Structure formats: structure tokens, C-alpha cells
Amino acid sequence: MKYEFPSDFWWGSAVSGPQTEGVHENDGKGASIWDQWYQEDPEAFFDQVGPEETSLFYTKYKEDIQLMKQTGHNSFRTSIQWSRLIPNGVGEVNQKAVEFYNNVIDELIANDIEPFINLYHFDMPMALQEKGGWESRETVDAYVEFAKICFDLFGDRVKKWFTHNEPIVPVEGGYLYQFHYPNIVNMKKAVQVGYHTALSSARAIKAYHESDQDGEIGIILNLTPSYPRDENNPEDVKAAKIADAIFNRSFLDSSVKGEFPSDLIELFDEIDHLPVTEPGDLELIKNNTVDILGVNYYQPRRIKAKESDTKLADGPMPDDYFDYYEMPGRKMNPHRGWEIYEKGVYDILTNLRENYGNIKCFISENGMGVEGEEKFINEDGQVEDDYRIEFLKDHLRYIHKGLEEGSNIRGYHMWTCMDNWSWMNAYKNRYGFIAVDLDDNRKRTIKKSGYWFNELSNNNGFND
Ligand code: BG6
């Protein structure tokens, strides 16, 4: 059977500025929370590899864009690092950053690769974090100024903008589960941070739509379908619905429908955790929803009714309302500890079609991080990552099914282009179509999956 996709389907990959560019002498970049955290606690990072080098995209972007061509990219997402463009978060613009992002955008376009640009990928400028980061409403104002500057500088050529990547992750990592700076556990602050992020997104969308630009603007969400252990057990179903409200619908509803889910509001109200808002905010969020939705899909969330009485913290936590369920026989990616459940991507598309007006969308990340890929290097020096090709096919079959049933899906971006720096996991797990040799000046070599993806993109599909 041939799995055929529309001729204008977007094929490509996603990266982020902080995970690929590196920090270079005299580049004028200010510190972000990642630079600061690494300075404070290098041991928190796998093998103590920090954010200074990453994959050296800052200097190797031309070579990388040629590799993108060879791996079938017709589109590519990266992010503009706020702390590179505006080192203090507000105020002076770094002209070296303007030059760098202009060069990258121009080089992509010259090679027929459409740039998709995201404005925030977990990388708060340290100068703003010191004043509270997303806890503070001033950060929302600063972010909107940053967004407007980006639209003015690059919007003549960039026609796909995204306000945030996975906005729930800094809420979870920074304020609940301690895997992002500032690493505190405080659900009240987490809610405020989430609220300000949602508000910032709507305000950036408003600014874009009010400008004379003619592209589209959206948001990228990591949607983790929330499956109850037993669909016939009301307590499991209720617990799964709460997890869905907190981790998915919080940003999905506010971004696509312009309103927060009523069950989430009730839950926060009951524990006196409603965020501080200002008059007019909710109307602004209602009137400024996304044109397009990026869906990052890695894993499902399996939930059962609360059984244990373990408390993760003194104060309230999401986990007070549910327990995680380890489904017997589930397929795991042992390197990342994430379940692989291909059908999840189809369930997301169906949900968007049935409950979110079939919003225009694309898969903006999907991928498989594997440790020790050196084991799979053949005598020609190529990583034979057949498991990644299988992973791709398994997901694409379900995406195709969604398409056939009428889902408004426009493309598929893999995480990621070249192996990159994965935050606290640094270079532990490799995700790329292109291997990066840390011991040889970050030398790049296309993996087997990269060649497979090239064929997929050239044929707009694959035979099975
Ligand atoms: C997504 C992020 O959560 O998944 C990326 O947008 C991240 O920044 C990717 O790198 C893979 O996750 P991880 O934690 O293994 O790097």
C-alpha cells in the first residue's frame, strides 16, 4: 500500500535556538536561565555538558542548511533566542543577532526551505527571571515588545510564526517538578506563570494581526492524550479528565477557543489558586486565538484514580488528583522512559477535528531519543537507525488515517534535524536525522533515517 500525502505537505524538522546555536565569543548574547543554571550547578546536567557549545549552529548554519536539503526538508522550525536578540530582555537590540537570524532566514529561503519561527522555547532572559520571569506581569509586556521587534525585523520573509513551544513545560519544570530553572515547587505560582504565558501568547497574536503582515501565527503545544486505566470506571475517567484539563486543555482551549476550561477554573477556585488577572484580559484572550496549531506528540498519559497517599509537596500538586498508571505490555522507549503509542497522534487529530473546529494544524515535533547510537554506526560511518524509520512509519500511518478522515493536517516535522543539546539530558539521547560527533568538532553525518526522510519527502509518501 502507498501512503500518499498532499503535494504541498510540509516535511521537515524542528530545533530551538538554545539547543543548537551555542554561545560564542563577542556574539553579544545575554544570559538565559539555562546559562545561569549551568553556572550555578553544572552537575545537574548529563556529563556536565552545558549550553555554551550545543551543536554550533551559529557558525555552521550554512552547512546545516545544505544537510537539510539532502534530508528532504521543505520547511524547518527554529526559535529566536530572546536573550540573543535583546540581551537584557528589554531595551537594546543586539545587531549581531539581527545579522545572524537574517542570514539563517535568507539562507533557508534561498534553498527553498520555509522558515517557521518560534518566539519562546523555554529560554527566559536571566535579567527578566531576576524580576520574577513569567510570575511577573511586566514580563508579558516585555515579551510582546520582543515579539513586535521580531515581526518588524523578519516578518517580510517569515510567514509562519509561533508564540510559544510547549508552554506547559516551563510551568511543570520550573514550578512543580524541578527540571527547569528556577526549580521551585509552588502550584500557586505555577498557575500564575501559566496564565501570564497564555496572556502573552494572545497579546502577541493581537500585535501580529494588527500589523500589516500577511502570514500566520500560532502556538506549539505538546498534547499528551490522557487515557483512563478503565474507561468504564468513573473514578479513573474523572482522574484522567483532570489530568487532561491541567496538562492539555489549559493551553489548547485558551489558544484555540479563547477560553480556559471550566473544570480547570473550578479546580483552582476550590483550592484558592486562581491567578491574578486584570480587567479586559479574558476578552483579549477570547478575541485573539491562533491561526494554526503545532502539535508536539511524544507520549500518552495513562491515568488511574488516586490510590496512593503519597504527597509530592506540602502544598497542592496536580498529582493530588490522579495516579499514573503503568499499562501492562506498553511499548517503551527505555532511553527516555517514554511510552511509544502511535495511535495517540490519530486520537489527537480526531479530537481537534471533533472538538476544536478542525483547526489547521501540523505535527511540529515527534521523535525518538536513543542513547548510545555509536553502536549502530556501520563501516561507512553511518548510523543505521532502522528503529527511527520504523517509529516514523508507525506514526505516519496514523497521520494518514487522520488525513483520510478529514483532519486539517498540513505537515510533519521531526524532532530533530541534527542531534542536539537536550536541556538537563544534554547529549545523552540522540534524536536527529543527522549525527553530531562531540569528539570531532561537532562533525555532521546523515543517518539512515535522514536518507529515508529525503525519499519520503520527494515521493510525498511511502510504500509499505
Ligand atoms: C520537546 C521540546 O519537549 O521535546 C524539545 O520541545 C526537547 O526542546 C524534545 O528537546 C525532546 O525532549 P528531551 O527532554 O528528551 O530533550
Short mmCIF file of C-alpha atoms and ligand atoms in Angstrom, two decimals:
data_model
loop_
_atom_site.label_atom_id
_atom_site.label_comp_id
_atom_site.label_asym_id
_atom_site.label_seq_id
_atom_site.Cartn_x
_atom_site.Cartn_y
_atom_site.Cartn_z
CA MET A 1 0.00 0.00 0.00
CA LYS A 2 1.15 3.54 -0.69
CA TYR A 3 0.67 6.13 2.00
CA GLU A 4 0.36 9.26 -0.05
CA PHE A 5 0.29 12.78 1.39
CA PRO A 6 -0.81 16.07 -0.24
CA SER A 7 1.72 17.53 -2.68
CA ASP A 8 2.15 20.67 -0.55
CA PHE A 9 2.67 18.76 2.72
CA TRP A 10 5.36 20.29 4.96
CA TRP A 11 8.23 17.90 5.55
CA GLY A 12 10.99 18.97 7.86
CA SER A 13 12.20 19.15 11.41
CA ALA A 14 12.28 21.36 14.45
CA VAL A 15 15.06 22.71 16.62
CA SER A 16 15.35 25.53 19.11
CA GLY A 17 17.88 28.35 19.37
CA PRO A 18 19.13 27.45 22.85
CA GLN A 19 19.65 23.80 21.91
CA THR A 20 21.62 24.39 18.73
CA GLU A 21 23.29 27.79 18.44
CA GLY A 22 25.79 27.80 21.29
CA VAL A 23 27.34 30.84 22.93
CA HIS A 24 30.24 32.45 21.04
CA GLU A 25 32.86 35.00 21.92
CA ASN A 26 31.66 38.54 21.28
CA ASP A 27 28.31 37.41 19.96
CA GLY A 28 26.61 39.86 22.29
CA LYS A 29 24.20 37.28 23.69
CA GLY A 30 22.83 37.90 27.19
CA ALA A 31 22.40 35.08 29.70
CA SER A 32 19.25 32.99 29.74
CA ILE A 33 18.06 30.88 32.66
CA TRP A 34 19.94 27.91 31.15
CA ASP A 35 23.30 29.73 31.12
CA GLN A 36 22.69 30.79 34.69
CA TRP A 37 21.61 27.37 35.93
CA TYR A 38 24.62 25.69 34.34
CA GLN A 39 26.90 28.20 36.00
CA GLU A 40 25.29 27.57 39.38
CA ASP A 41 25.06 23.80 39.13
CA PRO A 42 26.88 22.09 36.24
CA GLU A 43 26.35 18.71 37.84
CA ALA A 44 22.64 18.95 37.19
CA PHE A 45 23.44 18.37 33.50
CA PHE A 46 24.26 14.99 31.97
CA ASP A 47 28.05 14.58 31.79
CA GLN A 48 28.21 18.23 32.85
CA VAL A 49 27.71 19.38 29.27
CA GLY A 50 26.17 22.84 29.32
CA PRO A 51 24.50 25.21 26.88
CA GLU A 52 27.64 27.01 25.64
CA GLU A 53 28.52 24.77 22.75
CA THR A 54 25.44 22.79 21.75
CA SER A 55 25.70 21.97 18.03
CA LEU A 56 27.39 25.20 16.88
CA PHE A 57 24.56 26.09 14.50
CA TYR A 58 25.64 29.72 14.97
CA THR A 59 28.75 29.08 12.91
CA LYS A 60 27.72 26.00 10.92
CA TYR A 61 24.26 27.05 9.74
CA LYS A 62 25.20 27.12 6.04
CA GLU A 63 26.49 23.57 6.14
CA ASP A 64 23.43 22.53 8.15
CA ILE A 65 21.02 24.04 5.66
CA GLN A 66 22.69 22.02 2.89
CA LEU A 67 22.19 18.92 5.05
CA MET A 68 18.55 19.86 5.47
CA LYS A 69 18.22 19.89 1.70
CA GLN A 70 19.79 16.47 1.49
CA THR A 71 17.31 15.17 4.04
CA GLY A 72 14.22 16.36 2.21
CA HIS A 73 13.32 19.47 4.19
CA ASN A 74 10.88 21.89 2.57
CA SER A 75 10.34 23.63 5.93
CA PHE A 76 12.24 23.98 9.19
CA ARG A 77 11.46 25.42 12.61
CA THR A 78 13.85 27.14 14.93
CA SER A 79 13.42 29.77 17.62
CA ILE A 80 14.81 33.24 18.06
CA GLN A 81 16.59 33.36 21.38
CA TRP A 82 15.17 36.32 23.24
CA SER A 83 18.43 36.69 25.21
CA ARG A 84 20.41 36.76 21.96
CA LEU A 85 18.27 39.40 20.28
CA ILE A 86 17.65 41.55 23.36
CA PRO A 87 20.36 40.64 25.87
CA ASN A 88 18.61 42.28 28.83
CA GLY A 89 15.14 41.14 27.87
CA VAL A 90 14.13 44.76 27.24
CA GLY A 91 15.95 47.64 25.59
CA GLU A 92 18.86 47.46 23.24
CA VAL A 93 18.76 45.08 20.28
CA ASN A 94 21.93 43.09 19.56
CA GLN A 95 22.84 43.81 15.93
CA LYS A 96 24.95 40.65 15.69
CA ALA A 97 21.84 38.64 16.48
CA VAL A 98 19.87 40.52 13.82
CA GLU A 99 22.57 39.68 11.31
CA PHE A 100 22.67 36.03 12.35
CA TYR A 101 18.91 35.46 12.18
CA ASN A 102 18.70 37.38 8.89
CA ASN A 103 21.42 35.16 7.46
CA VAL A 104 19.70 31.97 8.61
CA ILE A 105 16.31 33.05 7.25
CA ASP A 106 17.78 34.18 3.91
CA GLU A 107 19.83 31.01 3.53
CA LEU A 108 16.79 28.83 4.22
CA ILE A 109 14.67 30.68 1.69
CA ALA A 110 17.46 30.59 -0.91
CA ASN A 111 17.39 26.80 -0.51
CA ASP A 112 13.59 26.54 -0.81
CA ILE A 113 13.12 25.71 2.85
CA GLU A 114 10.38 27.71 4.52
CA PRO A 115 11.40 29.11 7.92
CA PHE A 116 8.90 28.54 10.74
CA ILE A 117 9.92 30.81 13.60
CA ASN A 118 9.06 30.33 17.23
CA LEU A 119 9.49 33.11 19.77
CA TYR A 120 9.92 31.28 23.04
CA HIS A 121 11.45 27.89 23.67
CA PHE A 122 11.96 27.61 27.46
CA ASP A 123 14.60 30.39 27.40
CA MET A 124 13.78 33.29 29.71
CA PRO A 125 16.45 36.02 29.69
CA MET A 126 18.11 35.96 33.10
CA ALA A 127 17.66 39.71 33.54
CA LEU A 128 13.88 39.16 33.48
CA GLN A 129 13.97 35.98 35.56
CA GLU A 130 15.61 38.04 38.29
CA LYS A 131 12.48 40.17 38.32
CA GLY A 132 10.19 37.13 38.55
CA GLY A 133 10.11 35.83 34.95
CA TRP A 134 6.60 34.74 33.97
CA GLU A 135 5.41 35.28 37.54
CA SER A 136 5.55 38.98 36.78
CA ARG A 137 3.14 40.80 34.52
CA GLU A 138 6.00 43.04 33.35
CA THR A 139 7.45 40.02 31.56
CA VAL A 140 4.27 39.83 29.48
CA ASP A 141 4.81 43.43 28.34
CA ALA A 142 8.50 42.75 27.64
CA TYR A 143 7.63 39.62 25.64
CA VAL A 144 5.11 41.48 23.48
CA GLU A 145 7.74 44.13 22.71
CA PHE A 146 10.21 41.37 21.80
CA ALA A 147 7.59 39.74 19.55
CA LYS A 148 6.86 43.04 17.77
CA ILE A 149 10.57 43.62 17.19
CA CYS A 150 10.83 40.14 15.63
CA PHE A 151 7.81 40.74 13.38
CA ASP A 152 9.31 44.08 12.24
CA LEU A 153 12.78 42.69 11.64
CA PHE A 154 11.97 39.37 9.99
CA GLY A 155 8.27 39.37 9.10
CA ASP A 156 8.84 40.44 5.49
CA ARG A 157 10.23 36.92 4.92
CA VAL A 158 8.87 34.80 7.77
CA LYS A 159 5.23 33.85 7.21
CA LYS A 160 4.77 31.23 9.94
CA TRP A 161 5.17 32.46 13.50
CA PHE A 162 4.66 30.66 16.79
CA THR A 163 4.33 32.40 20.13
CA HIS A 164 5.50 29.54 22.38
CA ASN A 165 6.77 26.00 22.26
CA GLU A 166 5.15 23.70 24.83
CA PRO A 167 4.16 26.46 27.27
CA ILE A 168 3.06 23.91 29.88
CA VAL A 169 6.63 22.60 30.18
CA PRO A 170 8.21 25.64 31.89
CA VAL A 171 5.21 25.61 34.26
CA GLU A 172 5.82 21.95 35.12
CA GLY A 173 9.61 22.10 35.05
CA GLY A 174 10.16 25.45 36.77
CA TYR A 175 7.34 25.49 39.32
CA LEU A 176 6.21 21.92 40.03
CA TYR A 177 8.63 19.10 39.18
CA GLN A 178 12.05 20.76 39.23
CA PHE A 179 13.58 20.23 35.83
CA HIS A 180 13.75 23.87 34.72
CA TYR A 181 15.11 26.95 36.48
CA PRO A 182 14.04 28.35 38.96
CA ASN A 183 13.26 24.82 40.21
CA ILE A 184 10.71 25.63 42.83
CA VAL A 185 7.62 23.73 43.92
CA ASN A 186 4.69 26.06 44.22
CA MET A 187 1.41 25.41 42.47
CA LYS A 188 0.02 28.89 43.06
CA LYS A 189 2.99 30.38 41.25
CA ALA A 190 2.72 27.69 38.58
CA VAL A 191 -0.84 28.79 37.82
CA GLN A 192 0.18 32.44 37.63
CA VAL A 193 3.08 31.59 35.32
CA GLY A 194 0.77 29.58 33.07
CA TYR A 195 -1.79 32.37 33.00
CA HIS A 196 0.76 35.03 32.08
CA THR A 197 2.15 32.80 29.35
CA ALA A 198 -1.33 32.32 27.84
CA LEU A 199 -1.94 36.05 28.05
CA SER A 200 1.41 36.80 26.40
CA SER A 201 0.51 34.49 23.53
CA ALA A 202 -2.83 36.18 22.91
CA ARG A 203 -1.22 39.62 23.09
CA ALA A 204 1.49 38.66 20.59
CA ILE A 205 -1.19 37.24 18.26
CA LYS A 206 -3.11 40.51 18.55
CA ALA A 207 0.03 42.51 17.75
CA TYR A 208 0.74 40.34 14.72
CA HIS A 209 -2.81 40.58 13.38
CA GLU A 210 -2.81 44.35 13.87
CA SER A 211 0.43 44.75 11.94
CA ASP A 212 0.45 44.85 8.17
CA GLN A 213 1.93 41.35 7.93
CA ASP A 214 0.31 38.70 5.81
CA GLY A 215 1.46 35.43 7.39
CA GLU A 216 0.01 33.20 10.07
CA ILE A 217 0.63 32.94 13.77
CA GLY A 218 0.01 30.06 16.12
CA ILE A 219 1.32 28.16 19.10
CA ILE A 220 3.03 24.81 19.53
CA LEU A 221 1.59 22.53 22.20
CA ASN A 222 2.74 19.17 23.49
CA LEU A 223 -0.52 17.27 23.59
CA THR A 224 -0.42 14.13 25.71
CA PRO A 225 -3.73 12.30 25.31
CA SER A 226 -4.96 11.38 28.76
CA TYR A 227 -6.22 7.78 28.81
CA PRO A 228 -8.03 6.34 31.87
CA ARG A 229 -6.94 2.90 33.05
CA ASP A 230 -10.51 1.68 32.69
CA GLU A 231 -12.99 3.60 30.58
CA ASN A 232 -15.85 2.02 32.49
CA ASN A 233 -14.58 3.13 35.86
CA PRO A 234 -15.95 6.63 36.57
CA GLU A 235 -13.20 7.40 39.07
CA ASP A 236 -10.48 6.62 36.52
CA VAL A 237 -12.30 8.66 33.90
CA LYS A 238 -12.66 11.60 36.28
CA ALA A 239 -8.95 11.47 37.19
CA ALA A 240 -7.94 11.34 33.51
CA LYS A 241 -10.16 14.32 32.77
CA ILE A 242 -8.44 16.39 35.47
CA ALA A 243 -5.00 15.50 34.09
CA ASP A 244 -6.26 16.45 30.63
CA ALA A 245 -7.53 19.80 31.89
CA ILE A 246 -4.26 20.65 33.61
CA PHE A 247 -1.77 19.44 31.02
CA ASN A 248 -3.62 19.73 27.69
CA ARG A 249 -6.76 21.81 27.73
CA SER A 250 -5.18 24.62 29.80
CA PHE A 251 -3.34 25.89 26.73
CA LEU A 252 -5.32 24.13 24.00
CA ASP A 253 -8.64 25.72 24.96
CA SER A 254 -7.17 29.13 25.69
CA SER A 255 -5.25 29.14 22.38
CA VAL A 256 -7.91 27.71 20.05
CA LYS A 257 -11.21 28.60 21.76
CA GLY A 258 -10.02 31.67 23.61
CA GLU A 259 -11.23 30.44 26.99
CA PHE A 260 -9.96 28.42 29.91
CA PRO A 261 -11.71 25.10 30.63
CA SER A 262 -14.45 25.50 33.26
CA ASP A 263 -13.37 22.36 35.17
CA LEU A 264 -9.85 23.78 35.50
CA ILE A 265 -11.17 27.09 36.80
CA GLU A 266 -13.35 25.27 39.33
CA LEU A 267 -10.43 23.17 40.49
CA PHE A 268 -8.17 26.20 41.02
CA ASP A 269 -11.01 28.11 42.67
CA GLU A 270 -11.61 25.31 45.17
CA ILE A 271 -8.02 25.47 46.37
CA ASP A 272 -7.84 29.25 46.20
CA HIS A 273 -5.31 29.14 43.36
CA LEU A 274 -6.96 31.34 40.76
CA PRO A 275 -4.38 33.65 39.16
CA VAL A 276 -4.32 37.41 39.47
CA THR A 277 -5.90 38.90 36.35
CA GLU A 278 -6.73 42.37 35.11
CA PRO A 279 -9.97 43.63 33.61
CA GLY A 280 -10.04 43.04 29.87
CA ASP A 281 -7.63 40.07 29.93
CA LEU A 282 -10.24 37.40 29.29
CA GLU A 283 -11.80 39.36 26.47
CA LEU A 284 -8.39 39.80 24.90
CA ILE A 285 -7.70 36.06 25.14
CA LYS A 286 -11.16 35.34 23.68
CA ASN A 287 -10.56 37.62 20.69
CA ASN A 288 -7.03 36.60 19.80
CA THR A 289 -6.86 32.91 19.08
CA VAL A 290 -4.37 31.08 16.88
CA ASP A 291 -4.46 30.74 13.08
CA ILE A 292 -2.60 27.46 13.20
CA LEU A 293 -1.69 24.86 15.80
CA GLY A 294 1.59 22.95 16.06
CA VAL A 295 1.23 19.60 17.80
CA ASN A 296 4.21 18.02 19.51
CA TYR A 297 3.48 14.39 20.21
CA TYR A 298 5.77 12.01 22.04
CA GLN A 299 3.76 10.00 24.54
CA PRO A 300 0.35 9.39 26.06
CA ARG A 301 -0.52 9.99 29.71
CA ARG A 302 -2.11 6.96 31.37
CA ILE A 303 -4.08 7.72 34.47
CA LYS A 304 -5.92 5.93 37.25
CA ALA A 305 -7.90 7.23 40.20
CA LYS A 306 -5.76 8.25 43.16
CA GLU A 307 -4.75 5.17 45.12
CA SER A 308 -1.59 6.17 46.88
CA ASP A 309 -1.45 8.78 49.62
CA THR A 310 1.99 9.99 48.60
CA LYS A 311 2.20 13.77 48.70
CA LEU A 312 4.80 15.28 46.41
CA ALA A 313 4.86 18.59 48.28
CA ASP A 314 3.46 20.38 51.30
CA GLY A 315 1.08 22.41 49.18
CA PRO A 316 -1.32 21.29 46.43
CA MET A 317 0.06 19.50 43.38
CA PRO A 318 -1.61 18.18 40.18
CA ASP A 319 -0.78 14.67 41.37
CA ASP A 320 -3.17 15.06 44.30
CA TYR A 321 -5.95 14.27 41.82
CA PHE A 322 -4.65 11.19 39.99
CA ASP A 323 -2.03 8.48 39.90
CA TYR A 324 -0.01 7.42 36.90
CA TYR A 325 -0.89 4.02 35.50
CA GLU A 326 1.69 1.66 34.05
CA MET A 327 -0.28 -0.21 31.44
CA PRO A 328 0.86 -3.83 31.20
CA GLY A 329 2.51 -4.57 27.86
CA ARG A 330 3.06 -0.91 26.96
CA LYS A 331 5.83 -0.25 24.44
CA MET A 332 8.58 1.87 25.91
CA ASN A 333 11.48 3.94 24.68
CA PRO A 334 13.75 2.88 27.56
CA HIS A 335 16.30 5.64 26.90
CA ARG A 336 13.85 8.44 27.55
CA GLY A 337 11.43 6.45 29.69
CA TRP A 338 8.52 7.46 27.49
CA GLU A 339 5.82 5.14 26.19
CA ILE A 340 5.56 4.88 22.41
CA TYR A 341 1.92 4.79 21.39
CA GLU A 342 1.49 5.61 17.71
CA LYS A 343 -2.28 5.74 17.78
CA GLY A 344 -2.07 8.73 20.13
CA VAL A 345 -1.32 11.00 17.20
CA TYR A 346 -4.53 9.89 15.47
CA ASP A 347 -6.53 10.41 18.65
CA ILE A 348 -5.19 13.96 18.88
CA LEU A 349 -6.14 14.70 15.27
CA THR A 350 -9.62 13.26 15.84
CA ASN A 351 -10.07 15.37 18.97
CA LEU A 352 -9.01 18.52 17.09
CA ARG A 353 -11.42 17.66 14.29
CA GLU A 354 -14.38 16.92 16.54
CA ASN A 355 -13.91 19.41 19.35
CA TYR A 356 -11.68 22.22 18.09
CA GLY A 357 -13.26 23.19 14.76
CA ASN A 358 -10.74 21.12 12.83
CA ILE A 359 -8.16 23.86 13.32
CA LYS A 360 -5.40 23.95 10.73
CA CYS A 361 -2.54 22.02 12.28
CA PHE A 362 0.67 20.13 11.71
CA ILE A 363 2.82 17.75 13.69
CA SER A 364 5.51 20.12 14.88
CA GLU A 365 7.55 17.52 16.83
CA ASN A 366 7.62 13.76 17.08
CA GLY A 367 10.72 11.74 17.68
CA MET A 368 12.71 9.16 19.49
CA GLY A 369 15.74 9.87 21.67
CA VAL A 370 18.19 6.98 21.77
CA GLU A 371 21.29 6.64 23.93
CA GLY A 372 24.47 5.04 22.58
CA GLU A 373 23.76 5.37 18.86
CA GLU A 374 27.51 4.82 18.21
CA LYS A 375 26.63 1.14 18.48
CA PHE A 376 24.73 1.41 15.24
CA ILE A 377 27.47 3.05 13.16
CA ASN A 378 28.30 0.90 10.12
CA GLU A 379 31.65 0.65 8.30
CA ASP A 380 30.79 3.68 6.18
CA GLY A 381 30.42 5.74 9.32
CA GLN A 382 26.63 5.97 9.07
CA VAL A 383 24.22 5.44 11.98
CA GLU A 384 21.82 2.70 10.87
CA ASP A 385 18.81 3.83 12.84
CA ASP A 386 16.20 1.46 11.47
CA TYR A 387 14.25 1.84 14.73
CA ARG A 388 13.79 5.54 13.92
CA ILE A 389 12.48 4.73 10.44
CA GLU A 390 10.01 2.27 11.97
CA PHE A 391 8.97 4.90 14.51
CA LEU A 392 8.36 7.38 11.68
CA LYS A 393 6.35 4.95 9.60
CA ASP A 394 4.26 3.83 12.56
CA HIS A 395 3.23 7.42 13.27
CA LEU A 396 2.79 8.43 9.64
CA ARG A 397 0.31 5.59 9.04
CA TYR A 398 -1.91 7.03 11.76
CA ILE A 399 -1.46 10.59 10.48
CA HIS A 400 -2.50 9.35 7.06
CA LYS A 401 -5.61 7.77 8.55
CA GLY A 402 -6.45 11.12 10.15
CA LEU A 403 -5.98 12.85 6.80
CA GLU A 404 -8.27 10.38 5.08
CA GLU A 405 -10.94 11.06 7.67
CA GLY A 406 -10.75 14.79 7.03
CA SER A 407 -8.23 16.13 9.55
CA ASN A 408 -6.84 19.52 8.63
CA ILE A 409 -3.23 18.48 8.99
CA ARG A 410 -0.65 20.20 6.80
CA GLY A 411 2.72 18.73 7.64
CA TYR A 412 5.07 16.67 9.72
CA HIS A 413 8.20 17.93 11.45
CA MET A 414 10.50 15.53 13.22
CA TRP A 415 12.39 16.31 16.40
CA THR A 416 15.08 16.89 15.30
CA CYS A 417 17.37 17.86 12.46
CA MET A 418 20.83 17.26 13.94
CA ASP A 419 21.49 15.68 17.33
CA ASN A 420 21.17 18.48 19.81
CA TRP A 421 21.51 19.52 23.40
CA SER A 422 18.51 18.25 25.36
CA TRP A 423 18.47 20.52 28.41
CA MET A 424 19.36 18.53 31.56
CA ASN A 425 19.89 15.42 29.45
CA ALA A 426 22.45 17.31 27.34
CA TYR A 427 23.65 14.89 24.61
CA LYS A 428 22.55 11.70 26.37
CA ASN A 429 19.77 10.76 23.95
CA ARG A 430 20.15 11.46 20.23
CA TYR A 431 17.11 12.44 18.19
CA GLY A 432 18.50 13.75 14.90
CA PHE A 433 18.39 12.74 11.25
CA ILE A 434 22.00 13.89 11.32
CA ALA A 435 24.59 12.64 13.81
CA VAL A 436 26.81 15.17 15.58
CA ASP A 437 30.23 13.95 16.74
CA LEU A 438 31.08 15.62 20.03
CA ASP A 439 34.69 14.44 19.86
CA ASP A 440 35.37 15.75 16.36
CA ASN A 441 34.36 19.41 16.26
CA ARG A 442 30.66 18.54 16.01
CA LYS A 443 31.14 16.82 12.67
CA ARG A 444 27.83 16.02 10.97
CA THR A 445 26.91 12.74 9.25
CA ILE A 446 23.48 11.96 7.84
CA LYS A 447 21.90 8.88 9.43
CA LYS A 448 19.99 6.22 7.53
CA SER A 449 16.73 7.82 8.68
CA GLY A 450 17.81 11.12 7.08
CA TYR A 451 18.09 9.47 3.69
CA TRP A 452 14.79 7.69 4.25
CA PHE A 453 13.13 11.00 5.09
CA ASN A 454 14.52 12.52 1.90
CA GLU A 455 12.79 9.84 -0.14
CA LEU A 456 9.61 10.20 1.85
CA SER A 457 9.55 13.93 1.14
CA ASN A 458 10.46 13.56 -2.55
CA ASN A 459 7.73 10.96 -3.07
CA ASN A 460 5.25 12.62 -0.73
CA GLY A 461 4.70 9.29 0.89
CA PHE A 462 5.99 5.78 1.30
CA ASN A 463 5.13 2.25 0.25
CA ASP A 464 4.51 -0.40 2.81
C1 BG6 B 1 10.22 18.73 23.43
C2 BG6 B 1 10.93 20.05 23.35
O1 BG6 B 1 9.69 18.65 24.71
O2 BG6 B 1 10.89 17.55 23.33
C3 BG6 B 1 12.40 19.93 22.95
O3 BG6 B 1 10.27 20.99 22.56
C4 BG6 B 1 13.01 18.68 23.55
O4 BG6 B 1 13.05 21.10 23.35
C5 BG6 B 1 12.26 17.48 22.98
O5 BG6 B 1 14.38 18.59 23.35
C6 BG6 B 1 12.78 16.13 23.45
O6 BG6 B 1 12.77 16.02 24.82
P1 BG6 B 1 14.11 15.84 25.66
O7 BG6 B 1 13.75 16.24 27.04
O8 BG6 B 1 14.49 14.40 25.55
O9 BG6 B 1 15.12 16.75 25.06
#
